[in-house]
Every structure is written in structure tokens, then in C-alpha cells.
Amino acid sequence: MRSILCGLLNINHIDTKVELCGWVYRWRDHGGVIFVDLRDTTGTVQLVFSPEYSVSAHALAKELGLEYVIRVSGVVRKRPPGTENKDIPTGDVEVAVDTLEIINTCKQLPFNLDDEEINESIRLKYRYLDMRRPEIHEIFKIRSLAYKIVRDYFYSLGFREFETPYFTKSTPEGARDFIVPSRLNPGQFYALPQSPQLFKQILMIAGFDKYFQIARCFRDEDLRADRQPEFTQIDVEMSFVNVDDVIKVSEGLIGELVKGLKGKEIGLPFPRITYNEAMEFYGTDKPDLRFDLRLVDITDVFQETELGILRRIVENKGSIKCIHFKEKNLSRRELDLAVDKAKELGAEGLIWMKIEGNSFQSPVSKYLKMEELKRLEKKVNPKDGDIIFIVAGNRDTVNEVLGKFRLYLAEKYCDIKDDELKFVWVVDFPLLEYSEEEKRYVARHHPFTAPALDIKTFTGQMGDIPAKAYDLVLNGVEIGGGSIRIHKKEDQMEMFKLLNIEEEEAKEKFGFLLEALEFGAPPHGGIAFGFDRLLMMLLGKKSIRDVIPFPKTQKGICPLTGAPSSVTQKQLNELKIKINI
Ligand code: ASP
């Protein structure tokens, strides 16, 4: 129906005849001459309707409304000098229209497509209109390009692409399952996959040694800005590999994505830090390294302190840590706000010390001994105008509070560049973590992750068993994670034993994997990246809803279709389900 796309027109087309289709994005009548910005998926171009070019087209153009679908033909002209629009690629030209066909009309729009502040639930209800807005349209063109980059990369390395089932058995990634009743097997349910984890391992056992999939995953969790009930992973698995191999392939992928989507070369390899270092220096396993603020352990400085609050912590074998905040010279009011913030984050209190000349100004300085201040100075080495923020308590709380407090300081006072990308691998995660809720150790990654040592001979604390597991973190957000897997049945059973999963239960849930491991399973490992999250970060968006075509709201509702909704009694009867609310 058209000879060229709107956004592609330029001075090379001057004097050529074109046929265009699209939507009326803007319309203005300049007394006798009507201007329309015609938009299609590639962009907009200016149409000019004048009786000079066509009396009938000009007359019909008066009837056009916003978002009408039209087809025109006309001749490309150079815009008169002084009327060019440097902001758009087609801004040097316009089309003098000689025929106009109205293909479809458009109702009164629920919002103006040019508005910047539109309520999100209205946007999502009319997602098709929202997606016509050039800025939003662009996001999904980029998302499409990202799929291509991922596929090109993996195919170039000899990976094979698979689809794995959506109707399956539960895969333990730590979230609640979405379940689907089976009409053919009343009272029985499929679980939607939290990830393709078990299938990708099975594919390794099937001898395909490089697998990838752009996979949909389903997790019934409370939603946040970076969580959706269904989301997309770039899922990868390889055989005969070690941690370094998986990391190398992953870095290559990220490099290609950053190059293709942002036009930037990213420095490879990415730095690696261990989980223990991440917790020690940044108080989190997802450190944001765009700013160089570290947690410093100063427990030893205060071993003999007489300052009551610290004394108590030292006696209880707690930790005292600080952040050395350089050259910021905060005011008294800002320091008070910082104290409030630390308390809000869970600290019992926050001690600040401001360096003025050679002395420490602090509400507690008169209770501290000279040697303590000397030791502190030696450890932290502060300069005039610097501030030391101290938090004390049990080790985990101190790390958690200061980990978040450093983000607060950075956001408020450090100059973080929006487009800065700081990737870091966090490696050597612990295999297990204690779940207060379940009162037992659970797998920190998932139960198929290989320990980094022989668990049968390990004699230390359960929580200290290292795993061959790694996460990729970007600007403080986890964008991927994976591990080398257990590939022997005995080792897998041993792992289930550690997790207090009985043999019967293990067989019931994962019997198929356990059996497959007995048929010559190769050593294997892999990773999965949160595709939506990665795009969100690369495009500088605040929520993954911005990069998902049809996302759910925080309440798990799809405003476009109205899902979830009730079903008919007939459907329930067929499934032998009774609603009990
Ligand atoms: N299945 C894991 C996840 O979804 C990723 C992996 O271990 O490859 O987090």
C-alpha cells in the first residue's frame, strides 16, 4: 500500500512521487494550507495539503482527526528555507499531497500522545496507544534488536536454541509456583516453570553441549519495580566447562549488547569479587561500584572503649564498621538527617565524626580516648572536611544498614553519571543459607549448584560451604546468575540430604533428573540473565514494566485485558474445582 516509509524520507527523495500510509500525529490549519505530521513505525514526515496541489485532497484534509489512518500520494519537496526542523531526520523535506484516502477514523483519545505525565494504569489499559508514542515505540524497537543480538551471538558460537515446556513440574528457584489445573487428570496440577533449569540440564545429558533460550519464567512473588510475575531470561547452559568458561561467554554477550544497543565498547573482562568481599566492603552481594565508598571494619579500634553503646557491642562479639565519606563537609542538619536515615534503615544509632583541622568533632568525642581516636585515624586516614559514619551491632545488621546507607550517601551527595555502567562478578557464593522462616538451611542459588569442595569431608559451618556459583551485577542490580551443576547422582543426593530433603521427596520431585544423572551426565554449568532487567538498566528506565510490552501492575493485573478474572462454573466443574472464598 506504500512506496516508502515516513521516517526514511530525506533530501535524496526530492521531486520523487511517493505513497505513504500512517497515522495523523499532528494536524494544523494555517489558513488555506493544512499541515499533517504523518507517523508510521519509522518516524514522522510533514504532509502539506493545499488547493494548489489538489482541491479535493485539501478539502478532505479538513476532516482529519488525530490518529486517523490515512494513505496519501504526493511529491517530496524541499521545505522552504527557514521552515526546516532540525529535530527530526525528515526535517528538511515535506510531501505535497495530491491524493488522500481516509482508511480509518479514531475516537477521542483517552490521553494526548504528546503528554509526558500519563497515569500508568491508563497507559497500560491503552497500551496500543501508549506504544504509538515515539519514545515508547523506540523502546520496543530496541528490545527487538536485543533479541537479534542475543541470537546472533549465540548462533555464532555454535549454541543451539530450544524451547522447553511451560506446563511442567515445579522447579525450585525459591519463589511460589503458578499452577495450572489439569482437566484430563482431575485434582492434578502443572506448575509453570520458574526457570528452564532442569530441562537445560537434561539437554546437556542429551549431548547438546551449548544451549540457549530466550525463555519466559513464571514466579508468584510480591511485585516490585524490577519484578514481574512473568519475565524473560536469556538462559544458557554448557557442558565440559568451568566457571571461567561461563563467565567468558557471558561477558562476550554483554559486550555485544552494550555495543549494539548503546554504541559503546565496554571494557572486558569485568572485575570479580568474592561474595565475602562484597559483604565485607559493600554490605551486599549486589554492590554498586559507580562510587568508591567502602565499609571499613573498625571493631579492633574500640576493643577497650568506655563508650557504653560500643562497649556493649564489643562484649557481645558484634561488629563496628564505618564509611569514610571524603570531602563532603556536611552541615549539622545534614548529619542529623543521616542519623535519622540510618535508624530508618535498621541501625540502633549512627555515630558521626567530622574532621575539622586536626580534631574529631562528634557528639561522642568527649567519651572517646585519645588512643582510640589515634587508632581510628591510622586505620581510616581522614582529611580535613571528611566525615566518618559509624554503625555498630551484630555483623549482619551492620553490613545491611551500612550497605544501604552507602547508597543513600551516594544518591544524595555523589555525582553518579546516568549512563555509567559498572559491571562486577560476584563469585564464590555460599552453597547454603539459613532460612529463619523454614528453620533449616536452604540452597542459596538452587539445589543443583555444585559445591566448591567435597561436602562429605567438610567439617566447618554449613553456611560456609562455598559453591561454584556466580552473579553478574550492574550498578547495584543483579542482572544474571548461574553455577556449575552437580552432575553425579550420589552428589545430588548428598546435597538433598544437606537440605533435609528426604529421599522419597527428592524422587517424587526430581526423580527424572536423578535418573538422568545416572546415564552418563557430563559436567555442565550455565547462567541466566534477566533480559527485562538488563534492558531496563541499559535504557536507563526505572521499572521493568517500561520495557515489557504488556506488563502487569504491582497487583498482578493486566489493565489491557482485565486478567486475572473469574471463569465460568462449567469450566470449574470440568476441572473438578470448587472455589472456597
Ligand atoms: N536457573 C537459574 C535462575 O533462574 C539460573 C541458572 O542457574 O542458570 O536463576
Coordinates of C-alpha atoms and ligand atoms in Angstrom, one line a residue:
M1 CA 0.0 0.0 0.0
R2 CA 3.0 2.3 0.3
S3 CA 6.2 3.0 -1.7
I4 CA 8.4 4.1 1.2
L5 CA 8.2 4.6 5.0
C6 CA 7.7 8.1 6.5
G7 CA 10.8 8.2 8.6
L8 CA 13.1 7.4 5.8
L9 CA 12.4 10.4 3.6
N10 CA 15.2 12.9 3.1
I11 CA 16.7 15.3 0.5
N12 CA 17.6 12.4 -1.8
H13 CA 13.9 11.9 -2.5
I14 CA 13.2 15.5 -3.6
D15 CA 11.0 15.6 -6.7
T16 CA 10.1 11.9 -6.4
K17 CA 6.5 10.7 -6.2
V18 CA 5.8 8.7 -3.0
E19 CA 2.9 6.8 -1.5
L20 CA 2.7 6.8 2.3
C21 CA 0.4 5.2 4.9
G22 CA 0.3 6.1 8.6
W23 CA -1.4 7.9 11.4
V24 CA -2.2 11.6 11.8
Y25 CA 0.1 12.5 14.6
R26 CA -0.4 16.3 14.4
W27 CA -2.7 18.5 12.4
R28 CA -2.7 22.2 11.9
D29 CA -4.6 24.5 9.5
H30 CA -2.5 27.6 8.6
G31 CA -5.3 29.4 6.8
G32 CA -5.5 27.8 3.4
V33 CA -2.7 25.3 3.9
I34 CA -3.1 22.2 6.1
F35 CA 0.0 20.6 7.6
V36 CA -0.1 17.0 8.9
D37 CA 2.7 15.1 10.6
L38 CA 2.2 11.6 9.3
R39 CA 3.7 8.9 11.5
D40 CA 4.5 5.2 10.9
T41 CA 6.8 2.9 12.8
T42 CA 9.9 4.6 11.4
G43 CA 9.1 8.2 12.3
T44 CA 7.2 11.2 11.0
V45 CA 7.1 13.3 7.9
Q46 CA 5.3 16.6 7.2
L47 CA 2.5 16.5 4.7
V48 CA 1.2 19.6 3.0
F49 CA -2.3 19.9 1.8
S50 CA -3.0 22.9 -0.4
P51 CA -5.6 23.6 -3.1
E52 CA -2.6 24.4 -5.2
Y53 CA -1.7 20.7 -5.2
S54 CA -5.2 19.2 -5.0
V55 CA -8.5 20.8 -4.3
S56 CA -10.2 17.5 -3.2
A57 CA -7.3 16.3 -1.0
H58 CA -7.2 19.7 0.7
A59 CA -10.9 19.6 1.3
L60 CA -10.8 16.1 2.7
A61 CA -7.8 17.0 4.9
K62 CA -10.1 19.4 6.8
E63 CA -12.0 16.3 8.1
L64 CA -8.9 14.6 9.5
G65 CA -8.7 13.9 13.2
L66 CA -5.8 12.9 15.4
E67 CA -4.7 9.2 14.9
Y68 CA -6.8 8.8 11.7
V69 CA -5.3 6.2 9.5
I70 CA -4.6 7.6 6.0
R71 CA -3.0 6.9 2.7
V72 CA -1.6 9.7 0.6
S73 CA 0.4 10.2 -2.5
G74 CA 2.4 13.2 -3.4
V75 CA 5.7 14.7 -4.4
V76 CA 8.6 15.2 -2.0
R77 CA 9.8 18.8 -1.8
K78 CA 12.5 20.7 0.0
R79 CA 11.0 22.7 2.8
P80 CA 11.1 26.4 2.2
P81 CA 14.2 28.0 3.8
G82 CA 13.7 28.8 7.5
T83 CA 11.0 26.1 8.0
E84 CA 13.3 23.1 8.3
N85 CA 13.0 21.1 11.5
K86 CA 16.5 20.0 12.7
D87 CA 15.0 17.9 15.5
I88 CA 13.7 15.1 13.2
P89 CA 15.5 13.2 10.5
T90 CA 12.9 14.1 7.8
G91 CA 13.0 17.8 8.8
D92 CA 14.4 19.0 5.5
V93 CA 11.6 17.8 3.4
E94 CA 7.8 17.7 3.1
V95 CA 5.3 15.9 0.9
A96 CA 2.9 18.0 -1.3
V97 CA -0.1 15.8 -1.3
D98 CA -2.2 15.1 -4.3
T99 CA -4.4 12.2 -3.2
L100 CA -5.7 11.4 0.3
E101 CA -7.7 8.4 1.4
I102 CA -9.1 8.1 4.9
I103 CA -8.6 4.4 5.8
N104 CA -9.9 4.5 9.3
T105 CA -11.1 7.1 11.8
C106 CA -10.1 7.4 15.5
K107 CA -12.3 8.1 18.6
Q108 CA -11.4 10.8 21.0
L109 CA -8.1 9.7 22.6
P110 CA -8.0 8.9 26.3
F111 CA -4.8 10.8 26.5
N112 CA -2.8 13.1 24.4
L113 CA 0.1 11.1 22.8
D114 CA 2.4 14.1 23.4
D115 CA 1.8 14.3 27.1
E116 CA 4.7 13.3 29.3
E117 CA 2.9 12.6 32.5
I118 CA 0.2 10.0 31.9
N119 CA -1.2 7.7 34.6
E120 CA 0.4 4.3 34.2
S121 CA -2.7 2.3 34.5
I122 CA -4.3 4.3 31.7
R123 CA -1.2 3.9 29.7
L124 CA -1.3 0.1 30.2
K125 CA -5.1 -0.1 29.5
Y126 CA -4.5 1.6 26.2
R127 CA -1.0 0.1 25.7
Y128 CA -1.5 0.1 21.9
L129 CA -1.9 3.9 22.0
D130 CA 0.9 4.3 24.5
M131 CA 3.1 2.3 22.2
R132 CA 2.4 4.7 19.4
R133 CA 4.2 7.4 21.3
P134 CA 7.6 7.7 19.6
E135 CA 9.6 7.4 22.8
I136 CA 7.8 4.2 23.9
H137 CA 7.8 2.9 20.3
E138 CA 11.5 3.2 20.3
I139 CA 11.9 1.0 23.4
F140 CA 10.3 -1.9 21.7
K141 CA 12.3 -1.5 18.6
I142 CA 15.4 -1.7 20.8
R143 CA 14.0 -4.7 22.6
S144 CA 13.6 -6.4 19.2
L145 CA 17.1 -5.5 18.3
A146 CA 18.3 -7.0 21.6
Y147 CA 16.7 -10.4 20.7
K148 CA 18.6 -10.4 17.5
I149 CA 21.9 -9.5 19.1
V150 CA 21.5 -12.3 21.6
R151 CA 20.6 -14.8 18.9
D152 CA 23.4 -13.7 16.5
Y153 CA 25.9 -14.0 19.3
F154 CA 24.9 -17.5 20.5
Y155 CA 24.5 -18.9 17.0
S156 CA 27.9 -17.5 16.0
L157 CA 29.4 -19.6 18.9
G158 CA 27.6 -22.7 17.9
F159 CA 24.9 -22.7 20.5
R160 CA 21.5 -24.3 19.8
E161 CA 18.2 -22.8 20.7
F162 CA 15.5 -24.8 22.4
E163 CA 12.0 -24.3 23.8
T164 CA 11.2 -26.0 27.0
P165 CA 7.7 -26.7 28.4
Y166 CA 5.5 -24.2 30.2
F167 CA 3.3 -26.9 31.6
T168 CA 5.7 -28.8 33.8
K169 CA 6.7 -29.7 37.4
S170 CA 7.9 -27.3 39.9
T171 CA 11.5 -26.0 39.6
P172 CA 12.9 -24.7 42.8
E173 CA 14.1 -21.2 42.3
G174 CA 12.9 -20.0 45.6
A175 CA 9.6 -18.5 44.7
R176 CA 6.0 -19.7 44.7
D177 CA 4.8 -21.6 41.7
F178 CA 1.9 -20.6 39.4
I179 CA -0.1 -23.7 39.0
V180 CA -2.5 -24.8 36.2
P181 CA -5.1 -27.5 36.8
S182 CA -5.2 -30.5 34.5
R183 CA -8.7 -31.3 33.2
L184 CA -7.5 -34.7 31.9
N185 CA -6.1 -35.5 35.3
P186 CA -8.5 -34.0 37.8
G187 CA -7.0 -32.9 41.1
Q188 CA -3.6 -32.7 39.5
F189 CA -1.7 -29.6 38.5
Y190 CA 1.1 -28.4 36.3
A191 CA 3.5 -25.8 37.6
L192 CA 4.6 -23.0 35.3
P193 CA 8.4 -23.1 35.2
Q194 CA 10.3 -20.6 37.5
S195 CA 13.1 -21.2 35.0
P196 CA 14.1 -23.9 32.5
Q197 CA 16.8 -25.1 34.9
L198 CA 16.0 -28.8 34.9
F199 CA 15.3 -29.0 31.2
K200 CA 18.5 -27.3 30.3
Q201 CA 20.4 -29.8 32.4
I202 CA 18.6 -32.6 30.7
L203 CA 19.6 -31.2 27.4
M204 CA 23.2 -31.4 28.4
I205 CA 22.7 -35.0 29.3
A206 CA 21.1 -35.4 25.8
G207 CA 24.5 -34.4 24.4
F208 CA 23.7 -30.8 23.2
D209 CA 26.7 -29.1 24.7
K210 CA 25.8 -25.4 24.1
Y211 CA 22.2 -24.4 24.8
F212 CA 20.5 -21.1 24.9
Q213 CA 16.9 -19.9 25.1
I214 CA 15.1 -16.6 25.4
A215 CA 12.8 -18.1 28.0
R216 CA 9.7 -16.9 29.8
C217 CA 9.8 -17.7 33.5
F218 CA 6.9 -17.5 36.0
R219 CA 7.3 -16.7 39.7
D220 CA 4.5 -15.9 42.0
E221 CA 6.2 -13.3 44.1
D222 CA 5.2 -9.9 45.5
L223 CA 5.8 -7.5 42.7
R224 CA 8.3 -4.6 42.7
A225 CA 9.6 -2.2 40.2
D226 CA 12.1 -4.8 39.0
R227 CA 9.8 -7.9 39.3
Q228 CA 7.0 -9.2 37.2
P229 CA 5.1 -12.5 37.6
E230 CA 6.2 -13.5 34.1
F231 CA 9.6 -12.3 32.8
T232 CA 12.2 -13.2 30.3
Q233 CA 15.5 -14.8 30.8
I234 CA 18.4 -15.3 28.5
D235 CA 19.0 -18.9 29.6
V236 CA 22.4 -20.6 28.9
E237 CA 23.9 -24.0 29.6
M238 CA 27.1 -25.6 28.5
S239 CA 28.9 -28.9 29.0
F240 CA 32.5 -29.6 29.8
V241 CA 33.0 -26.1 31.2
N242 CA 34.3 -24.5 34.4
V243 CA 33.4 -21.1 36.0
D244 CA 35.8 -19.1 33.8
D245 CA 34.2 -20.5 30.6
V246 CA 30.7 -19.5 31.6
I247 CA 32.0 -16.1 32.6
K248 CA 33.8 -15.6 29.3
V249 CA 30.8 -16.5 27.2
S250 CA 28.6 -14.2 29.3
E251 CA 31.0 -11.2 29.1
G252 CA 31.0 -11.6 25.3
L253 CA 27.2 -11.4 25.2
I254 CA 27.1 -8.4 27.4
G255 CA 29.8 -6.7 25.3
E256 CA 27.7 -7.3 22.2
L257 CA 24.5 -6.0 23.8
V258 CA 26.2 -2.8 25.1
K259 CA 27.8 -2.2 21.7
G260 CA 24.6 -2.9 19.8
L261 CA 22.2 -1.0 22.0
K262 CA 24.4 1.8 23.3
G263 CA 27.1 2.1 20.7
K264 CA 29.8 1.7 23.4
E265 CA 32.7 -0.6 23.8
I266 CA 32.7 -2.0 27.3
G267 CA 36.0 -2.9 29.0
L268 CA 36.3 -6.7 29.4
P269 CA 36.9 -8.8 31.4
F270 CA 34.7 -7.4 34.2
P271 CA 36.2 -7.3 37.7
R272 CA 35.4 -10.1 40.1
I273 CA 35.0 -10.0 43.8
T274 CA 34.1 -12.8 46.1
Y275 CA 30.8 -12.9 48.0
N276 CA 32.7 -12.5 51.3
E277 CA 34.5 -9.4 49.9
A278 CA 31.2 -8.0 48.6
M279 CA 29.6 -8.4 52.0
E280 CA 32.6 -7.1 53.9
F281 CA 33.3 -4.0 51.8
Y282 CA 29.8 -3.1 50.4
G283 CA 27.4 -4.8 52.8
T284 CA 25.6 -6.5 50.0
D285 CA 26.0 -9.2 47.4
K286 CA 24.9 -6.7 44.7
P287 CA 27.4 -3.9 45.1
D288 CA 27.1 -0.7 43.2
L289 CA 30.6 0.2 42.2
R290 CA 29.9 3.5 40.5
F291 CA 31.1 5.2 43.6
D292 CA 34.1 4.3 45.7
L293 CA 32.6 4.1 49.2
R294 CA 33.7 1.1 51.2
L295 CA 32.8 -0.2 54.6
V296 CA 35.8 -0.4 56.9
D297 CA 35.9 -2.7 59.9
I298 CA 37.0 -0.8 63.0
T299 CA 35.9 -3.2 65.6
D300 CA 39.5 -3.6 66.8
V301 CA 39.8 0.2 67.3
F302 CA 37.3 0.1 70.1
Q303 CA 38.3 -3.1 71.9
E304 CA 38.8 -1.2 75.2
T305 CA 36.3 1.5 74.7
E306 CA 34.4 3.1 77.6
L307 CA 31.7 4.4 75.3
G308 CA 28.7 2.5 76.5
I309 CA 27.0 1.8 73.2
L310 CA 30.2 0.5 71.6
R311 CA 31.3 -1.4 74.8
R312 CA 28.1 -3.4 74.7
I313 CA 28.7 -4.4 71.1
V314 CA 32.3 -5.4 71.7
E315 CA 31.3 -7.5 74.7
N316 CA 28.6 -9.3 72.6
K317 CA 31.2 -10.0 69.8
G318 CA 29.4 -7.7 67.4
S319 CA 30.9 -5.6 64.7
I320 CA 31.7 -1.9 64.4
K321 CA 32.1 -0.6 60.9
C322 CA 32.4 2.8 59.3
I323 CA 32.1 4.6 56.0
H324 CA 34.8 7.2 55.3
F325 CA 33.0 10.0 53.4
K326 CA 35.5 12.2 51.8
E327 CA 35.5 16.0 51.3
K328 CA 31.8 16.4 51.7
N329 CA 31.7 18.8 54.7
L330 CA 28.1 18.1 55.6
S331 CA 26.2 20.6 57.7
R332 CA 24.8 19.8 61.2
R333 CA 21.3 19.4 59.7
E334 CA 22.5 17.0 57.0
L335 CA 24.3 15.0 59.7
D336 CA 21.1 14.8 61.7
L337 CA 19.2 13.7 58.7
A338 CA 21.8 11.0 58.1
V339 CA 21.3 9.7 61.6
D340 CA 17.5 9.5 61.0
K341 CA 18.2 7.7 57.8
A342 CA 20.4 5.1 59.4
K343 CA 17.8 4.4 62.1
E344 CA 15.1 4.1 59.4
L345 CA 17.4 1.5 57.8
G346 CA 17.5 -0.5 61.0
A347 CA 20.5 0.8 62.9
E348 CA 20.2 1.4 66.6
G349 CA 22.1 4.6 66.0
L350 CA 24.7 6.3 63.9
I351 CA 27.8 7.9 65.2
W352 CA 29.3 10.6 63.0
M353 CA 32.7 12.3 63.3
K354 CA 33.6 15.3 61.3
I355 CA 37.2 16.1 60.8
E356 CA 37.9 19.8 61.4
G357 CA 41.6 20.7 61.2
N358 CA 43.2 18.0 63.4
S359 CA 40.3 17.3 65.6
F360 CA 37.3 15.0 65.5
Q361 CA 34.0 16.8 66.0
S362 CA 31.4 14.4 67.2
P363 CA 28.6 14.2 69.8
V364 CA 30.6 11.3 71.3
S365 CA 34.2 12.6 71.0
K366 CA 34.4 13.5 74.7
Y367 CA 33.8 9.9 75.6
L368 CA 36.5 8.5 73.4
K369 CA 40.1 8.0 74.5
M370 CA 43.0 9.7 72.7
E371 CA 44.4 6.3 71.7
E372 CA 41.1 5.3 70.2
L373 CA 41.0 8.4 68.0
K374 CA 44.6 7.8 67.1
R375 CA 43.9 4.2 66.1
L376 CA 40.9 5.3 64.1
E377 CA 42.9 7.9 62.4
K378 CA 45.6 5.4 61.5
K379 CA 43.0 2.9 60.1
V380 CA 40.9 5.3 58.1
N381 CA 43.3 8.2 57.4
P382 CA 40.7 11.0 57.2
K383 CA 41.5 14.6 56.0
D384 CA 40.0 17.9 56.9
G385 CA 36.3 18.1 56.0
D386 CA 35.8 14.3 55.8
I387 CA 33.2 12.5 57.8
I388 CA 33.3 9.1 59.3
F389 CA 29.9 7.4 59.8
I390 CA 30.0 4.5 62.3
V391 CA 27.4 1.8 62.9
A392 CA 27.7 -1.0 65.5
G393 CA 25.6 -4.1 66.1
N394 CA 25.6 -7.6 65.0
R395 CA 27.6 -8.2 61.9
D396 CA 24.7 -8.9 59.5
T397 CA 22.8 -5.9 60.6
V398 CA 25.8 -3.6 60.4
N399 CA 26.5 -4.8 56.9
E400 CA 22.9 -4.4 55.8
V401 CA 22.5 -1.0 57.3
L402 CA 25.8 0.4 56.0
G403 CA 25.3 -1.3 52.7
K404 CA 22.0 0.7 52.2
F405 CA 23.4 3.8 53.9
R406 CA 26.2 4.0 51.4
L407 CA 23.6 4.1 48.6
Y408 CA 21.8 6.9 50.4
L409 CA 25.0 8.9 50.7
A410 CA 25.9 8.2 47.0
E411 CA 22.5 9.2 45.7
K412 CA 22.3 12.3 47.8
Y413 CA 25.9 13.6 47.5
C414 CA 27.9 11.8 44.8
D415 CA 27.8 12.7 41.2
I416 CA 26.6 9.5 39.6
K417 CA 26.5 9.6 35.8
D418 CA 23.3 8.2 34.4
D419 CA 24.9 6.3 31.6
E420 CA 27.8 4.9 33.6
L421 CA 27.8 1.0 33.5
K422 CA 29.7 -0.7 36.3
F423 CA 29.6 -4.5 35.9
V424 CA 31.1 -6.8 38.5
W425 CA 31.0 -10.5 39.0
V426 CA 30.3 -11.7 42.5
V427 CA 31.8 -15.2 42.8
D428 CA 32.2 -17.9 45.4
F429 CA 28.8 -17.7 46.9
P430 CA 28.0 -19.8 49.8
L431 CA 26.1 -23.0 48.9
L432 CA 23.6 -22.8 51.6
E433 CA 21.9 -20.1 53.7
Y434 CA 19.8 -20.4 56.8
S435 CA 16.1 -19.7 56.4
E436 CA 14.6 -18.3 59.6
E437 CA 11.2 -19.0 58.1
E438 CA 11.8 -22.7 57.4
K439 CA 14.2 -23.2 60.3
R440 CA 16.6 -25.1 58.1
Y441 CA 19.4 -24.5 55.5
V442 CA 18.2 -23.8 52.0
A443 CA 20.1 -23.6 48.7
R444 CA 21.3 -20.1 48.2
H445 CA 21.2 -20.5 44.4
H446 CA 19.3 -23.7 43.7
P447 CA 19.8 -27.3 44.9
F448 CA 21.6 -28.3 41.6
T449 CA 24.5 -26.0 42.2
A450 CA 27.9 -27.8 42.8
P451 CA 29.8 -27.1 46.0
A452 CA 33.4 -25.9 45.5
L453 CA 34.7 -28.7 47.8
D454 CA 33.8 -32.2 48.9
I455 CA 30.9 -31.8 51.3
K456 CA 31.3 -35.3 52.7
T457 CA 34.7 -34.3 54.2
F458 CA 33.8 -30.7 55.1
T459 CA 33.8 -30.1 58.8
G460 CA 33.1 -26.3 59.1
Q461 CA 29.8 -24.4 59.4
M462 CA 27.1 -25.4 56.9
G463 CA 26.7 -21.7 56.0
D464 CA 30.4 -21.5 55.0
I465 CA 30.4 -24.2 52.3
P466 CA 31.5 -22.5 49.1
A467 CA 29.6 -23.0 45.9
K468 CA 30.7 -22.8 42.2
A469 CA 28.1 -20.0 41.8
Y470 CA 28.4 -16.5 40.4
D471 CA 26.2 -13.5 39.8
L472 CA 26.7 -10.6 37.4
V473 CA 25.8 -7.3 39.0
L474 CA 25.3 -4.0 37.1
N475 CA 25.2 -0.7 39.0
G476 CA 24.0 -2.5 42.1
V477 CA 21.4 -4.6 40.4
E478 CA 21.7 -8.4 39.9
I479 CA 21.3 -9.0 36.2
G480 CA 22.3 -12.6 36.0
G481 CA 23.4 -15.6 38.0
G482 CA 24.4 -19.2 37.5
S483 CA 26.6 -22.0 38.6
I484 CA 28.4 -25.2 37.8
R485 CA 26.0 -28.0 38.5
I486 CA 26.2 -31.3 40.3
H487 CA 26.5 -34.0 37.6
K488 CA 26.6 -37.1 39.7
K489 CA 23.6 -38.7 41.3
E490 CA 25.4 -39.5 44.6
D491 CA 26.4 -35.9 44.9
Q492 CA 23.0 -34.7 44.2
M493 CA 21.5 -37.0 46.8
E494 CA 24.1 -35.7 49.3
M495 CA 23.0 -32.2 48.5
F496 CA 19.4 -33.1 49.1
K497 CA 20.4 -34.6 52.4
L498 CA 22.1 -31.4 53.4
L499 CA 18.9 -29.6 52.6
N500 CA 16.9 -32.0 54.7
I501 CA 15.0 -33.2 51.6
E502 CA 14.1 -36.9 52.2
E503 CA 14.9 -39.5 49.6
E504 CA 11.3 -40.1 48.9
E505 CA 10.5 -36.4 48.4
A506 CA 13.6 -36.0 46.2
K507 CA 12.5 -38.9 44.0
E508 CA 8.9 -37.6 43.8
K509 CA 10.0 -34.1 42.8
F510 CA 13.2 -34.6 40.8
G511 CA 13.3 -38.4 40.1
F512 CA 13.6 -37.7 36.4
L513 CA 16.7 -35.7 36.9
L514 CA 18.2 -38.1 39.3
E515 CA 17.7 -40.9 36.9
A516 CA 19.1 -38.9 34.0
L517 CA 22.2 -38.2 36.1
E518 CA 22.9 -41.9 36.2
F519 CA 23.0 -42.2 32.4
G520 CA 26.4 -40.6 31.8
A521 CA 25.7 -37.0 32.6
P522 CA 28.6 -34.7 31.5
P523 CA 29.9 -32.0 33.8
H524 CA 28.0 -28.8 33.0
G525 CA 27.1 -25.3 34.1
G526 CA 25.4 -22.2 33.0
I527 CA 23.8 -18.9 33.7
A528 CA 20.6 -17.0 33.2
F529 CA 20.3 -13.2 32.6
G530 CA 17.2 -11.2 33.4
F531 CA 16.5 -9.9 30.0
D532 CA 13.9 -7.3 31.1
R533 CA 16.1 -6.1 33.9
L534 CA 19.1 -5.8 31.7
L535 CA 17.2 -3.8 29.1
M536 CA 15.8 -1.6 31.9
M537 CA 19.3 -0.8 33.0
L538 CA 20.8 -0.3 29.6
L539 CA 17.9 2.0 28.6
G540 CA 18.1 3.9 31.9
K541 CA 14.5 3.1 32.9
K542 CA 13.2 2.9 36.4
S543 CA 10.9 -0.1 36.1
I544 CA 10.9 -3.3 34.1
R545 CA 7.3 -2.5 33.2
D546 CA 8.8 0.1 30.9
V547 CA 10.5 -2.5 28.7
I548 CA 7.8 -5.2 28.7
P549 CA 5.2 -4.9 26.0
F550 CA 2.2 -6.0 28.1
P551 CA 3.3 -5.9 31.8
K552 CA 1.1 -6.4 34.9
T553 CA 0.6 -3.8 37.5
Q554 CA 2.0 -4.1 41.0
K555 CA -1.1 -6.0 41.9
G556 CA -0.5 -8.5 39.1
I557 CA -3.3 -7.2 37.0
C558 CA -3.2 -6.7 33.2
P559 CA -5.2 -3.4 32.7
L560 CA -5.5 -4.1 28.9
T561 CA -7.3 -7.5 29.1
G562 CA -8.5 -7.3 32.7
A563 CA -6.7 -10.6 33.7
P564 CA -7.0 -12.3 36.1
S565 CA -10.7 -12.8 36.0
S566 CA -13.2 -15.4 37.1
V567 CA -14.1 -18.4 35.0
T568 CA -17.5 -20.0 34.3
Q569 CA -19.0 -22.6 36.6
K570 CA -18.8 -25.0 33.6
Q571 CA -15.1 -24.6 33.4
L572 CA -14.7 -25.2 37.2
N573 CA -16.9 -28.3 37.0
E574 CA -14.8 -29.7 34.2
L575 CA -11.7 -29.2 36.4
K576 CA -13.5 -30.5 39.5
I577 CA -12.6 -27.3 41.3
K578 CA -14.6 -25.7 44.0
I579 CA -13.9 -22.1 44.9
N580 CA -13.7 -21.5 48.5
I581 CA -13.5 -17.8 49.3
Ligands
ASP1 N1 18.0 -21.2 36.7 C1 18.8 -20.1 37.4 C2 17.9 -18.9 37.7 O1 16.8 -18.8 37.1 C3 19.9 -19.7 36.5 C4 21.0 -20.7 36.4 O2 21.4 -21.3 37.4 O3 21.4 -20.9 35.2 O4 18.3 -18.1 38.4

